[in-house]
């Protein structure tokens, strides 16, 4: 629980949609060397330590959603019980 788990597109369903019932999953869509994403990564690493019952994952934005626009990064998507609950774009 030290930092978000890096996942690939083919792991998304297992880690996010099929996460344990009642568990919040925070998905960070990011790109390497994007200043806002690096800032968000540091903040999420701290939150991982504080909220141990929450699952934190990160995925390269365009691996998750092809052609995802960089101007929407960093993006956080919150899931619970396999459904998207909230979508936060940018800082």
mmCIF file of C-alpha atoms in Angstrom:
data_model
loop_
_atom_site.group_PDB
_atom_site.id
_atom_site.type_symbol
_atom_site.label_atom_id
_atom_site.label_comp_id
_atom_site.label_asym_id
_atom_site.label_seq_id
_atom_site.Cartn_x
_atom_site.Cartn_y
_atom_site.Cartn_z
ATOM 1 C CA UNK A 1 0.000 0.000 0.000
ATOM 2 C CA UNK A 2 2.959 2.330 -0.502
ATOM 3 C CA UNK A 3 1.922 3.665 -3.885
ATOM 4 C CA UNK A 4 -0.673 3.084 -6.630
ATOM 5 C CA UNK A 5 -0.345 -0.195 -8.531
ATOM 6 C CA UNK A 6 0.618 0.232 -12.194
ATOM 7 C CA UNK A 7 -1.825 -1.663 -14.432
ATOM 8 C CA UNK A 8 -2.220 -2.235 -18.146
ATOM 9 C CA UNK A 9 -5.424 -2.158 -20.180
ATOM 10 C CA UNK A 10 -5.931 -5.940 -20.022
ATOM 11 C CA UNK A 11 -5.756 -5.809 -16.191
ATOM 12 C CA UNK A 12 -8.326 -3.026 -15.774
ATOM 13 C CA UNK A 13 -11.382 -5.267 -15.328
ATOM 14 C CA UNK A 14 -9.648 -7.466 -12.754
ATOM 15 C CA UNK A 15 -8.289 -4.562 -10.686
ATOM 16 C CA UNK A 16 -11.112 -2.044 -11.075
ATOM 17 C CA UNK A 17 -14.449 -3.424 -12.241
ATOM 18 C CA UNK A 18 -14.096 -6.693 -10.344
ATOM 19 C CA UNK A 19 -12.568 -5.191 -7.188
ATOM 20 C CA UNK A 20 -13.938 -6.471 -3.894
ATOM 21 C CA UNK A 21 -17.504 -5.305 -3.251
ATOM 22 C CA UNK A 22 -17.656 -2.149 -1.159
ATOM 23 C CA UNK A 23 -14.072 -1.156 -2.002
ATOM 24 C CA UNK A 24 -13.382 2.254 -3.482
ATOM 25 C CA UNK A 25 -10.927 2.171 -6.386
ATOM 26 C CA UNK A 26 -9.088 5.329 -7.411
ATOM 27 C CA UNK A 27 -7.823 5.143 -11.010
ATOM 28 C CA UNK A 28 -5.147 7.652 -12.012
ATOM 29 C CA UNK A 29 -4.882 8.215 -15.772
ATOM 30 C CA UNK A 30 -1.399 9.593 -16.365
ATOM 31 C CA UNK A 31 1.461 10.130 -18.782
ATOM 32 C CA UNK A 32 5.148 10.046 -17.912
ATOM 33 C CA UNK A 33 6.919 13.408 -17.714
ATOM 34 C CA UNK A 34 3.603 15.305 -17.462
ATOM 35 C CA UNK A 35 4.086 17.820 -14.646
ATOM 36 C CA UNK A 36 0.524 17.605 -13.302
ATOM 37 C CA UNK A 37 0.610 13.811 -13.361
ATOM 38 C CA UNK A 38 3.865 13.729 -11.417
ATOM 39 C CA UNK A 39 2.362 16.018 -8.776
ATOM 40 C CA UNK A 40 -0.768 13.839 -8.574
ATOM 41 C CA UNK A 41 1.354 10.684 -8.287
ATOM 42 C CA UNK A 42 3.155 12.077 -5.249
ATOM 43 C CA UNK A 43 -0.150 13.049 -3.616
ATOM 44 C CA UNK A 44 -1.683 9.625 -4.308
ATOM 45 C CA UNK A 45 1.354 7.858 -2.833
ATOM 46 C CA UNK A 46 0.657 9.720 0.420
ATOM 47 C CA UNK A 47 -3.057 8.892 0.277
ATOM 48 C CA UNK A 48 -2.252 5.187 -0.229
ATOM 49 C CA UNK A 49 -0.611 5.140 3.188
ATOM 50 C CA UNK A 50 -3.534 6.923 4.840
ATOM 51 C CA UNK A 51 -6.463 5.102 3.206
ATOM 52 C CA UNK A 52 -5.396 1.458 3.320
ATOM 53 C CA UNK A 53 -8.932 0.199 2.608
ATOM 54 C CA UNK A 54 -9.001 2.040 -0.713
ATOM 55 C CA UNK A 55 -7.402 0.544 -3.817
ATOM 56 C CA UNK A 56 -5.203 2.904 -5.849
ATOM 57 C CA UNK A 57 -4.162 2.054 -9.413
ATOM 58 C CA UNK A 58 -2.530 4.020 -12.203
ATOM 59 C CA UNK A 59 -2.643 3.462 -15.925
ATOM 60 C CA UNK A 60 -1.187 5.330 -18.892
ATOM 61 C CA UNK A 61 -4.069 7.444 -20.198
ATOM 62 C CA UNK A 62 -3.866 6.341 -23.826
ATOM 63 C CA UNK A 63 -3.532 2.681 -22.797
ATOM 64 C CA UNK A 64 -6.804 2.992 -20.892
ATOM 65 C CA UNK A 65 -8.653 5.203 -23.392
ATOM 66 C CA UNK A 66 -7.149 5.465 -26.890
ATOM 67 C CA UNK A 67 -6.572 9.089 -28.001
ATOM 68 C CA UNK A 68 -7.285 10.413 -24.496
ATOM 69 C CA UNK A 69 -6.416 14.137 -24.650
ATOM 70 C CA UNK A 70 -3.380 15.244 -22.619
ATOM 71 C CA UNK A 71 -5.129 18.488 -21.631
ATOM 72 C CA UNK A 72 -7.465 16.454 -19.391
ATOM 73 C CA UNK A 73 -4.529 15.045 -17.402
ATOM 74 C CA UNK A 74 -4.143 14.202 -14.676
ATOM 75 C CA UNK A 75 -7.484 12.419 -14.457
ATOM 76 C CA UNK A 76 -8.851 10.529 -11.479
ATOM 77 C CA UNK A 77 -11.764 8.140 -11.889
ATOM 78 C CA UNK A 78 -13.407 6.788 -8.750
ATOM 79 C CA UNK A 79 -15.102 3.405 -8.864
ATOM 80 C CA UNK A 80 -17.142 1.484 -6.322
ATOM 81 C CA UNK A 81 -18.905 -1.846 -6.832
ATOM 82 C CA UNK A 82 -17.745 -1.962 -10.457
ATOM 83 C CA UNK A 83 -19.330 1.353 -11.420
ATOM 84 C CA UNK A 84 -17.794 4.748 -12.041
ATOM 85 C CA UNK A 85 -18.869 7.136 -9.282
ATOM 86 C CA UNK A 86 -16.868 10.261 -10.087
ATOM 87 C CA UNK A 87 -14.547 11.612 -12.763
ATOM 88 C CA UNK A 88 -12.067 14.421 -11.987
ATOM 89 C CA UNK A 89 -10.105 15.954 -14.853
ATOM 90 C CA UNK A 90 -7.094 18.259 -14.552
ATOM 91 C CA UNK A 91 -5.711 19.885 -11.424
#
